[in-house]
Amino acid sequence: MTENSQAQPAANPELPTQYAPAEVEGKLYERWVERGYFEADEKSGKPPYTIVIPPPNVTGSLHLGHAFEHTIIDALTRRKRMQGYETLWQPGMDHAGIATQNVVERELAKEGKSRHDLGRTDFVERVWQWKEESGGQISGQMRRLGDGVAWSRERFTMDEGLSAAVQTIFKRLFDDGLIYRAERIINWCPRCLTAISDIEVEYQDDNGELVSITYGDGDETLVVATTRAETMLGDTAVAVHPDDARYTHLVGRRIKLPLTDRTIPVVADEHVDPEFGTGAVKVTPAHDPNDFEIGRRHDLPNITVMDERAVITVPGPFQGLDRFEARSTIVAALRAEGRIVAEKRPYVHSVGHCSRCKTTVEPRLSLQWWVKVGPLAKAAGDAVRDGRVTIHPKEMESRYFAWIDNLNDWNISRQLWWGHRIPVWHGPNGETVAVGPNDEPPTGEGWSQDTDVLDTWFSSGLWPFSTLGWPEQTPSLEKFYPNSVLVTGYDILFFWVARMMMFGLYAMDGTPPFHTIALHGMVRDQFGKKMSKSFGNAVDPLEWMDKYGSDAVRFTLARGANPGVDVPIGEDWVQGSRNFANKIWNATRFAMMNGATVEGSLPDAAEMSATDRWILSRLNETVAQVDALYEDYQFAKLSDALFHFAWDEVFDWYVELSKTTFFAGGEQAKVSGRVLGEVLDVTLRLLHPIVPFVTETLWTTLTGKESVVVADWPADSGFRDQAAEREIEHLQQVVTEVRRFRADQGLQPGQKVPGRLDLSATPLAAHETAIRQLLRLQEEGDAFQATATLPVAGATVALDLSGTIDVPAERKRLTKDRDAAEKEKQQATAKLGNEAFLAKAPDNVVDKIRGRLAKAEADIERLTAQLAALPEG
């Protein structure tokens, strides 16, 4: 377990009396960066370990979700670096097309201008200027958190190299027939004025209206229901199910479309559910994806009734109205004609909203660029099925397959100016030419570049290999691709992970972009509610870092990180983690002041006390446990294991048990001092990936060595001593039970009482002085009266509580509590003995009653023992 790097000058045991994170964190981080600890060398002979950062938006700032994810990634990479891997944590930012364009357009609006006033070239230049001056705020905040990224390799999804990668893969896909241009129904944001993908639409329940409208006249009438009455202006049919006898006589006929001078056909289509509503549906192919497919099957015309801002364009009384104004106006006009047969308000239904600006999305027929995802998606599914890629936790695989196996073609064009402009030139005679990064675009009269830009996810889908220099075959690409693991939230499994899988397998000859996909949940507040500014529960992690230190925030997040499960977090938990950092500091400082050292080799087991052998045995068990949990991405469990080992076993037990040895001095004190130094050395290294700042300060002071960042990761030496573990567990049982009794009697933890200790029937005789110290037992004295006698685990502890408690009152209280426990036991026993009850009661109810019975029996045993320990009277 000894760290391999050469020791520096002897450790200086002087540490400030209190840990002040703000005074050390920034300086330590800059020292790490200056010394190049986080950089990665593709020429080294070390095995590679690669993780890419999920690139934050250039417009973004550090939020708790980032802090959570970055803590996990940083812990993984710090550990692997200590294990001897050539570790690359690849940093960078995403250009965030829609979000960034919106930010700059808002800045222009303050000047009374729009992007059209500047023109495309000047507007894009303005965005670049904003990016240089104001973008990337999150990079500095990542330093605050302690992110060990290779800053010299930082990339941006629109830098020169990544732009070349985007053009290269676009042309390859285009030449392979996997990119095409076609009119399809897309999600259109009338605020952002661009198409957005299905996964950028957020659905929420809105209050709307459901109106039932009569189409046709006389015997040729049908009733249809809709929540979007304004789209009826674009209806080109009414559809019914082929087997619906109610409408067989109307199929093939034309009926009048209200409020227009048009007639539309009645068509039979199996998509229609005859059991839903009236069994007849209006068909608006240009404004509904399902209707578009019906229209294709029946050769129906596509009539677009709104412009890009969702304003009605159909000539007539509704022209120029916003879609929502048109909706109420059209319903009023239909009502005036007597065509409304039913109205339901409010009608709560799911409505799509733009994830960025929250505007209601409008399905719209539009000419767009698409990726034919069929073969790409199949390859991405096969890579998981055949084991080349592992999804963790495994139960998330079903969600991945449900998505990837049913993926629709991907709309990749956006009607923006900021982003990767589609590398296609259109000719005067309808020619279409895709241009790669080394190609000369066609020139001459009538040739122009496509005006759309690519979906942001198109470029971020190349992230695992474009950041390494692809399409060039660079040494970095050879060394660090594929990535070892992708750490990301389950919420972008479909946004980002699926795209990287498809592009990585396609571009890299069937080699997936990563071996493992480790999915985590979302950070929520302490009550499990999603954090949101609108809910008033959003938290700025920087504020918590200012108050409690970065280590406290990191440790709190890590302790909640169960794979694929959402993470609740509250400020009181961060306070608790701050207390843990202080505990590490104070206990280490005390230990170093009292002989803890790493100098020299560990003594032989024969020279150690049982307490020394116990803590070393527990230390090795903890190393093994933590390693296994890291490999399983069980951050909550490994953090908890480290917390309890450090706080409970090292600081609360071993340090306390060793105080008498240290105070006595001599050879045994030297032995225990070396053991304690070893335990602190290893414990600080185990803790370092999660709480890097406090451990760096303490470890370098303890060892005198350069930095724990480049120290060796602890290894399990194999040392175990089950006999010593049993002996100390026996001791802990005695101390814990007597402490519980003291607390039950109302004694303060530090309050000393006269006591007699008989350990003759136990193997604990050598620990008598330590046990007395832990139990705050004074010597008996001549006036000693054994007012309470406790038989505990073979030991007998007699206490003189005269003058400290009111014995009659305490006996009365304990008797009352025991009577209540007896009653609880009787009730639970009666229920569990009732066969009729057991036959009907749910399992969880029965289990709860069994738990009540077990607790009542334990309470009775405990209270009886306490009563027996009290003197009569």
mmCIF file of N, CA, C and O in Angstrom, residues 162-233:
data_model
loop_
_atom_site.group_PDB
_atom_site.id
_atom_site.type_symbol
_atom_site.label_atom_id
_atom_site.label_comp_id
_atom_site.label_asym_id
_atom_site.label_seq_id
_atom_site.Cartn_x
_atom_site.Cartn_y
_atom_site.Cartn_z
ATOM 1 N N LEU A 162 -13.035 20.827 -35.958
ATOM 2 C CA LEU A 162 -14.340 20.183 -35.849
ATOM 3 C C LEU A 162 -15.234 20.530 -37.032
ATOM 4 O O LEU A 162 -16.073 19.730 -37.445
ATOM 5 N N SER A 163 -15.052 21.728 -37.594
ATOM 6 C CA SER A 163 -15.803 22.086 -38.790
ATOM 7 C C SER A 163 -15.421 21.184 -39.955
ATOM 8 O O SER A 163 -16.276 20.756 -40.744
ATOM 9 N N ALA A 164 -14.123 20.869 -40.059
ATOM 10 C CA ALA A 164 -13.675 19.949 -41.112
ATOM 11 C C ALA A 164 -14.278 18.564 -40.913
ATOM 12 O O ALA A 164 -14.664 17.885 -41.877
ATOM 13 N N ALA A 165 -14.384 18.132 -39.657
ATOM 14 C CA ALA A 165 -14.989 16.830 -39.377
ATOM 15 C C ALA A 165 -16.457 16.817 -39.778
ATOM 16 O O ALA A 165 -16.954 15.834 -40.355
ATOM 17 N N VAL A 166 -17.174 17.902 -39.488
ATOM 18 C CA VAL A 166 -18.588 17.988 -39.849
ATOM 19 C C VAL A 166 -18.759 17.910 -41.365
ATOM 20 O O VAL A 166 -19.601 17.162 -41.877
ATOM 21 N N GLN A 167 -17.960 18.668 -42.105
ATOM 22 C CA GLN A 167 -18.080 18.653 -43.566
ATOM 23 C C GLN A 167 -17.738 17.279 -44.132
ATOM 24 O O GLN A 167 -18.380 16.804 -45.072
ATOM 25 N N THR A 168 -16.727 16.643 -43.537
ATOM 26 C CA THR A 168 -16.302 15.335 -44.030
ATOM 27 C C THR A 168 -17.401 14.295 -43.877
ATOM 28 O O THR A 168 -17.729 13.559 -44.819
ATOM 29 N N ILE A 169 -17.980 14.213 -42.688
ATOM 30 C CA ILE A 169 -18.984 13.164 -42.477
ATOM 31 C C ILE A 169 -20.275 13.483 -43.225
ATOM 32 O O ILE A 169 -20.960 12.572 -43.709
ATOM 33 N N PHE A 170 -20.594 14.771 -43.379
ATOM 34 C CA PHE A 170 -21.779 15.123 -44.169
ATOM 35 C C PHE A 170 -21.608 14.619 -45.600
ATOM 36 O O PHE A 170 -22.516 13.990 -46.146
ATOM 37 N N LYS A 171 -20.450 14.904 -46.179
ATOM 38 C CA LYS A 171 -20.241 14.486 -47.574
ATOM 39 C C LYS A 171 -20.263 12.970 -47.716
ATOM 40 O O LYS A 171 -20.825 12.425 -48.665
ATOM 41 N N ARG A 172 -19.650 12.259 -46.756
ATOM 42 C CA ARG A 172 -19.652 10.796 -46.828
ATOM 43 C C ARG A 172 -21.078 10.246 -46.748
ATOM 44 O O ARG A 172 -21.457 9.355 -47.512
ATOM 45 N N LEU A 173 -21.841 10.768 -45.814
ATOM 46 C CA LEU A 173 -23.235 10.320 -45.682
ATOM 47 C C LEU A 173 -24.036 10.671 -46.928
ATOM 48 O O LEU A 173 -24.844 9.866 -47.407
ATOM 49 N N PHE A 174 -23.801 11.871 -47.460
ATOM 50 C CA PHE A 174 -24.505 12.300 -48.671
ATOM 51 C C PHE A 174 -24.152 11.391 -49.846
ATOM 52 O O PHE A 174 -25.032 10.908 -50.582
ATOM 53 N N ASP A 175 -22.865 11.123 -50.028
ATOM 54 C CA ASP A 175 -22.428 10.278 -51.136
ATOM 55 C C ASP A 175 -22.920 8.848 -50.988
ATOM 56 O O ASP A 175 -23.115 8.135 -51.991
ATOM 57 N N ASP A 176 -23.116 8.406 -49.737
ATOM 58 C CA ASP A 176 -23.622 7.045 -49.498
ATOM 59 C C ASP A 176 -25.147 6.975 -49.525
ATOM 60 O O ASP A 176 -25.724 5.929 -49.211
ATOM 61 N N GLY A 177 -25.788 8.071 -49.854
ATOM 62 C CA GLY A 177 -27.254 8.087 -49.933
ATOM 63 C C GLY A 177 -27.938 8.115 -48.580
ATOM 64 O O GLY A 177 -29.134 7.814 -48.485
ATOM 65 N N LEU A 178 -27.201 8.488 -47.540
ATOM 66 C CA LEU A 178 -27.779 8.502 -46.197
ATOM 67 C C LEU A 178 -28.205 9.898 -45.753
ATOM 68 O O LEU A 178 -28.741 10.059 -44.653
ATOM 69 N N ILE A 179 -27.952 10.896 -46.578
ATOM 70 C CA ILE A 179 -28.492 12.235 -46.353
ATOM 71 C C ILE A 179 -29.293 12.627 -47.593
ATOM 72 O O ILE A 179 -28.823 12.458 -48.723
ATOM 73 N N TYR A 180 -30.494 13.108 -47.381
ATOM 74 C CA TYR A 180 -31.358 13.502 -48.497
ATOM 75 C C TYR A 180 -32.163 14.728 -48.098
ATOM 76 O O TYR A 180 -32.229 15.106 -46.926
ATOM 77 N N ARG A 181 -32.805 15.331 -49.089
ATOM 78 C CA ARG A 181 -33.641 16.512 -48.863
ATOM 79 C C ARG A 181 -35.059 16.183 -49.288
ATOM 80 O O ARG A 181 -35.274 15.632 -50.376
ATOM 81 N N ALA A 182 -36.016 16.487 -48.411
ATOM 82 C CA ALA A 182 -37.405 16.153 -48.727
ATOM 83 C C ALA A 182 -38.351 16.994 -47.901
ATOM 84 O O ALA A 182 -37.977 17.544 -46.861
ATOM 85 N N GLU A 183 -39.588 17.087 -48.402
ATOM 86 C CA GLU A 183 -40.647 17.755 -47.642
ATOM 87 C C GLU A 183 -41.245 16.766 -46.658
ATOM 88 O O GLU A 183 -41.677 15.678 -47.042
ATOM 89 N N ARG A 184 -41.239 17.141 -45.419
ATOM 90 C CA ARG A 184 -41.828 16.314 -44.371
ATOM 91 C C ARG A 184 -42.443 17.244 -43.323
ATOM 92 O O ARG A 184 -42.147 18.429 -43.260
ATOM 93 N N ILE A 185 -43.279 16.658 -42.472
ATOM 94 C CA ILE A 185 -43.780 17.406 -41.319
ATOM 95 C C ILE A 185 -42.671 17.479 -40.274
ATOM 96 O O ILE A 185 -42.085 16.459 -39.901
ATOM 97 N N ILE A 186 -42.401 18.679 -39.815
ATOM 98 C CA ILE A 186 -41.373 18.875 -38.784
ATOM 99 C C ILE A 186 -41.972 19.670 -37.627
ATOM 100 O O ILE A 186 -43.066 20.224 -37.724
ATOM 101 N N ASN A 187 -41.236 19.703 -36.537
ATOM 102 C CA ASN A 187 -41.615 20.555 -35.407
ATOM 103 C C ASN A 187 -41.053 21.943 -35.671
ATOM 104 O O ASN A 187 -39.839 22.109 -35.810
ATOM 105 N N TRP A 188 -41.918 22.927 -35.732
ATOM 106 C CA TRP A 188 -41.483 24.286 -36.049
ATOM 107 C C TRP A 188 -41.721 25.195 -34.852
ATOM 108 O O TRP A 188 -42.800 25.188 -34.260
ATOM 109 N N CYS A 189 -40.689 25.970 -34.503
ATOM 110 C CA CYS A 189 -40.842 26.948 -33.428
ATOM 111 C C CYS A 189 -41.073 28.321 -34.038
ATOM 112 O O CYS A 189 -40.149 28.887 -34.660
ATOM 113 N N PRO A 190 -42.260 28.886 -33.890
ATOM 114 C CA PRO A 190 -42.550 30.202 -34.459
ATOM 115 C C PRO A 190 -41.777 31.338 -33.779
ATOM 116 O O PRO A 190 -41.731 32.452 -34.295
ATOM 117 N N ARG A 191 -41.169 31.065 -32.633
ATOM 118 C CA ARG A 191 -40.349 32.077 -31.958
ATOM 119 C C ARG A 191 -38.900 32.004 -32.436
ATOM 120 O O ARG A 191 -38.296 33.001 -32.817
ATOM 121 N N CYS A 192 -38.330 30.805 -32.437
ATOM 122 C CA CYS A 192 -36.947 30.644 -32.879
ATOM 123 C C CYS A 192 -36.828 30.634 -34.402
ATOM 124 O O CYS A 192 -35.726 30.738 -34.939
ATOM 125 N N LEU A 193 -37.977 30.467 -35.077
ATOM 126 C CA LEU A 193 -38.046 30.463 -36.542
ATOM 127 C C LEU A 193 -37.155 29.397 -37.154
ATOM 128 O O LEU A 193 -36.390 29.633 -38.088
ATOM 129 N N THR A 194 -37.243 28.199 -36.585
ATOM 130 C CA THR A 194 -36.476 27.083 -37.112
ATOM 131 C C THR A 194 -37.171 25.776 -36.791
ATOM 132 O O THR A 194 -38.010 25.700 -35.880
ATOM 133 N N ALA A 195 -36.801 24.766 -37.560
ATOM 134 C CA ALA A 195 -37.217 23.408 -37.221
ATOM 135 C C ALA A 195 -36.464 22.964 -35.976
ATOM 136 O O ALA A 195 -35.331 23.388 -35.730
ATOM 137 N N ILE A 196 -37.088 22.126 -35.179
ATOM 138 C CA ILE A 196 -36.410 21.500 -34.045
ATOM 139 C C ILE A 196 -36.733 20.016 -34.057
ATOM 140 O O ILE A 196 -37.765 19.595 -34.591
ATOM 141 N N SER A 197 -35.848 19.219 -33.495
ATOM 142 C CA SER A 197 -36.033 17.770 -33.536
ATOM 143 C C SER A 197 -37.076 17.323 -32.515
ATOM 144 O O SER A 197 -37.430 18.070 -31.597
ATOM 145 N N ASP A 198 -37.527 16.087 -32.677
ATOM 146 C CA ASP A 198 -38.527 15.535 -31.753
ATOM 147 C C ASP A 198 -38.046 15.616 -30.309
ATOM 148 O O ASP A 198 -38.836 15.870 -29.390
ATOM 149 N N ILE A 199 -36.766 15.380 -30.107
ATOM 150 C CA ILE A 199 -36.250 15.330 -28.738
ATOM 151 C C ILE A 199 -35.995 16.707 -28.157
ATOM 152 O O ILE A 199 -35.630 16.829 -26.983
ATOM 153 N N GLU A 200 -36.180 17.749 -28.963
ATOM 154 C CA GLU A 200 -36.087 19.113 -28.442
ATOM 155 C C GLU A 200 -37.463 19.693 -28.147
ATOM 156 O O GLU A 200 -37.596 20.881 -27.882
ATOM 157 N N VAL A 201 -38.470 18.829 -28.207
ATOM 158 C CA VAL A 201 -39.835 19.240 -27.886
ATOM 159 C C VAL A 201 -40.171 18.735 -26.495
ATOM 160 O O VAL A 201 -40.026 17.549 -26.196
ATOM 161 N N GLU A 202 -40.610 19.633 -25.638
ATOM 162 C CA GLU A 202 -41.035 19.264 -24.285
ATOM 163 C C GLU A 202 -42.558 19.269 -24.236
ATOM 164 O O GLU A 202 -43.189 20.269 -24.607
ATOM 165 N N TYR A 203 -43.124 18.163 -23.781
ATOM 166 C CA TYR A 203 -44.583 18.060 -23.722
ATOM 167 C C TYR A 203 -45.070 18.365 -22.311
ATOM 168 O O TYR A 203 -44.476 17.941 -21.317
ATOM 169 N N GLN A 204 -46.157 19.131 -22.251
ATOM 170 C CA GLN A 204 -46.770 19.427 -20.964
ATOM 171 C C GLN A 204 -48.279 19.516 -21.151
ATOM 172 O O GLN A 204 -48.769 19.758 -22.264
ATOM 173 N N ASP A 205 -49.003 19.316 -20.066
ATOM 174 C CA ASP A 205 -50.462 19.397 -20.124
ATOM 175 C C ASP A 205 -50.892 20.861 -20.115
ATOM 176 O O ASP A 205 -50.583 21.608 -19.186
ATOM 177 N N ASP A 206 -51.594 21.262 -21.172
ATOM 178 C CA ASP A 206 -52.102 22.628 -21.287
ATOM 179 C C ASP A 206 -53.626 22.618 -21.260
ATOM 180 O O ASP A 206 -54.271 21.634 -21.658
ATOM 181 N N ASN A 207 -54.182 23.713 -20.804
ATOM 182 C CA ASN A 207 -55.631 23.895 -20.896
ATOM 183 C C ASN A 207 -55.993 24.401 -22.290
ATOM 184 O O ASN A 207 -55.586 25.485 -22.687
ATOM 185 N N GLY A 208 -56.729 23.597 -23.028
ATOM 186 C CA GLY A 208 -57.173 23.994 -24.356
ATOM 187 C C GLY A 208 -58.662 23.843 -24.487
ATOM 188 O O GLY A 208 -59.402 23.944 -23.497
ATOM 189 N N GLU A 209 -59.107 23.594 -25.709
ATOM 190 C CA GLU A 209 -60.532 23.383 -25.947
ATOM 191 C C GLU A 209 -60.684 22.269 -26.976
ATOM 192 O O GLU A 209 -59.845 22.102 -27.859
ATOM 193 N N LEU A 210 -61.714 21.496 -26.835
ATOM 194 C CA LEU A 210 -62.048 20.452 -27.796
ATOM 195 C C LEU A 210 -63.414 20.789 -28.379
ATOM 196 O O LEU A 210 -64.409 20.844 -27.652
ATOM 197 N N VAL A 211 -63.436 21.059 -29.672
ATOM 198 C CA VAL A 211 -64.701 21.416 -30.321
ATOM 199 C C VAL A 211 -65.057 20.349 -31.341
ATOM 200 O O VAL A 211 -64.199 19.816 -32.051
ATOM 201 N N SER A 212 -66.348 20.000 -31.399
ATOM 202 C CA SER A 212 -66.868 19.041 -32.372
ATOM 203 C C SER A 212 -67.611 19.800 -33.451
ATOM 204 O O SER A 212 -68.514 20.594 -33.153
ATOM 205 N N ILE A 213 -67.223 19.568 -34.704
ATOM 206 C CA ILE A 213 -67.688 20.374 -35.832
ATOM 207 C C ILE A 213 -68.381 19.477 -36.849
ATOM 208 O O ILE A 213 -67.896 18.382 -37.171
ATOM 209 N N THR A 214 -69.504 19.964 -37.387
ATOM 210 C CA THR A 214 -70.205 19.253 -38.451
ATOM 211 C C THR A 214 -69.613 19.648 -39.796
ATOM 212 O O THR A 214 -69.595 20.827 -40.161
ATOM 213 N N TYR A 215 -69.140 18.629 -40.538
ATOM 214 C CA TYR A 215 -68.668 18.832 -41.910
ATOM 215 C C TYR A 215 -69.757 18.312 -42.854
ATOM 216 O O TYR A 215 -70.413 17.309 -42.559
ATOM 217 N N GLY A 216 -69.906 18.971 -44.007
ATOM 218 C CA GLY A 216 -70.871 18.522 -45.000
ATOM 219 C C GLY A 216 -72.255 19.081 -44.718
ATOM 220 O O GLY A 216 -72.496 19.780 -43.722
ATOM 221 N N ASP A 217 -73.192 18.728 -45.620
ATOM 222 C CA ASP A 217 -74.569 19.207 -45.500
ATOM 223 C C ASP A 217 -75.540 18.065 -45.784
ATOM 224 O O ASP A 217 -75.194 17.082 -46.446
ATOM 225 N N GLY A 218 -76.758 18.232 -45.291
ATOM 226 C CA GLY A 218 -77.826 17.267 -45.562
ATOM 227 C C GLY A 218 -77.494 15.894 -45.041
ATOM 228 O O GLY A 218 -77.070 15.735 -43.885
ATOM 229 N N ASP A 219 -77.688 14.889 -45.901
ATOM 230 C CA ASP A 219 -77.414 13.503 -45.501
ATOM 231 C C ASP A 219 -75.917 13.193 -45.508
ATOM 232 O O ASP A 219 -75.502 12.138 -45.034
ATOM 233 N N GLU A 220 -75.156 14.083 -46.112
ATOM 234 C CA GLU A 220 -73.716 13.833 -46.207
ATOM 235 C C GLU A 220 -72.983 14.692 -45.167
ATOM 236 O O GLU A 220 -72.311 15.670 -45.491
ATOM 237 N N THR A 221 -73.164 14.310 -43.910
ATOM 238 C CA THR A 221 -72.500 15.046 -42.825
ATOM 239 C C THR A 221 -71.689 14.105 -41.938
ATOM 240 O O THR A 221 -72.011 12.916 -41.799
ATOM 241 N N LEU A 222 -70.674 14.667 -41.398
ATOM 242 C CA LEU A 222 -69.816 13.969 -40.436
ATOM 243 C C LEU A 222 -69.469 14.943 -39.326
ATOM 244 O O LEU A 222 -69.414 16.159 -39.553
ATOM 245 N N VAL A 223 -69.206 14.410 -38.131
ATOM 246 C CA VAL A 223 -68.771 15.251 -37.021
ATOM 247 C C VAL A 223 -67.332 14.869 -36.674
ATOM 248 O O VAL A 223 -67.025 13.697 -36.440
ATOM 249 N N VAL A 224 -66.470 15.896 -36.671
ATOM 250 C CA VAL A 224 -65.070 15.674 -36.285
ATOM 251 C C VAL A 224 -64.768 16.544 -35.070
ATOM 252 O O VAL A 224 -65.402 17.587 -34.872
ATOM 253 N N ALA A 225 -63.812 16.116 -34.280
ATOM 254 C CA ALA A 225 -63.412 16.882 -33.098
ATOM 255 C C ALA A 225 -61.961 17.307 -33.253
ATOM 256 O O ALA A 225 -61.130 16.568 -33.804
ATOM 257 N N THR A 226 -61.652 18.510 -32.767
ATOM 258 C CA THR A 226 -60.287 19.011 -32.893
ATOM 259 C C THR A 226 -59.959 19.976 -31.763
ATOM 260 O O THR A 226 -60.850 20.643 -31.218
ATOM 261 N N THR A 227 -58.676 20.044 -31.422
ATOM 262 C CA THR A 227 -58.192 21.054 -30.471
ATOM 263 C C THR A 227 -57.522 22.209 -31.223
ATOM 264 O O THR A 227 -57.121 23.194 -30.605
ATOM 265 N N ARG A 228 -57.392 22.068 -32.547
ATOM 266 C CA ARG A 228 -56.722 23.088 -33.361
ATOM 267 C C ARG A 228 -57.637 23.474 -34.513
ATOM 268 O O ARG A 228 -57.393 23.157 -35.674
ATOM 269 N N ALA A 229 -58.702 24.182 -34.174
ATOM 270 C CA ALA A 229 -59.702 24.516 -35.190
ATOM 271 C C ALA A 229 -59.122 25.322 -36.343
ATOM 272 O O ALA A 229 -59.601 25.230 -37.484
ATOM 273 N N GLU A 230 -58.059 26.106 -36.077
ATOM 274 C CA GLU A 230 -57.499 26.950 -37.127
ATOM 275 C C GLU A 230 -56.930 26.143 -38.283
ATOM 276 O O GLU A 230 -56.842 26.627 -39.425
ATOM 277 N N THR A 231 -56.533 24.873 -38.028
ATOM 278 C CA THR A 231 -55.935 24.085 -39.102
ATOM 279 C C THR A 231 -56.966 23.552 -40.078
ATOM 280 O O THR A 231 -56.594 23.051 -41.144
ATOM 281 N N MET A 232 -58.268 23.689 -39.762
ATOM 282 C CA MET A 232 -59.281 23.169 -40.678
ATOM 283 C C MET A 232 -59.211 23.867 -42.040
ATOM 284 O O MET A 232 -59.638 23.316 -43.051
ATOM 285 N N LEU A 233 -58.646 25.065 -42.055
ATOM 286 C CA LEU A 233 -58.507 25.777 -43.328
ATOM 287 C C LEU A 233 -57.605 25.019 -44.286
ATOM 288 O O LEU A 233 -57.631 25.271 -45.497
#
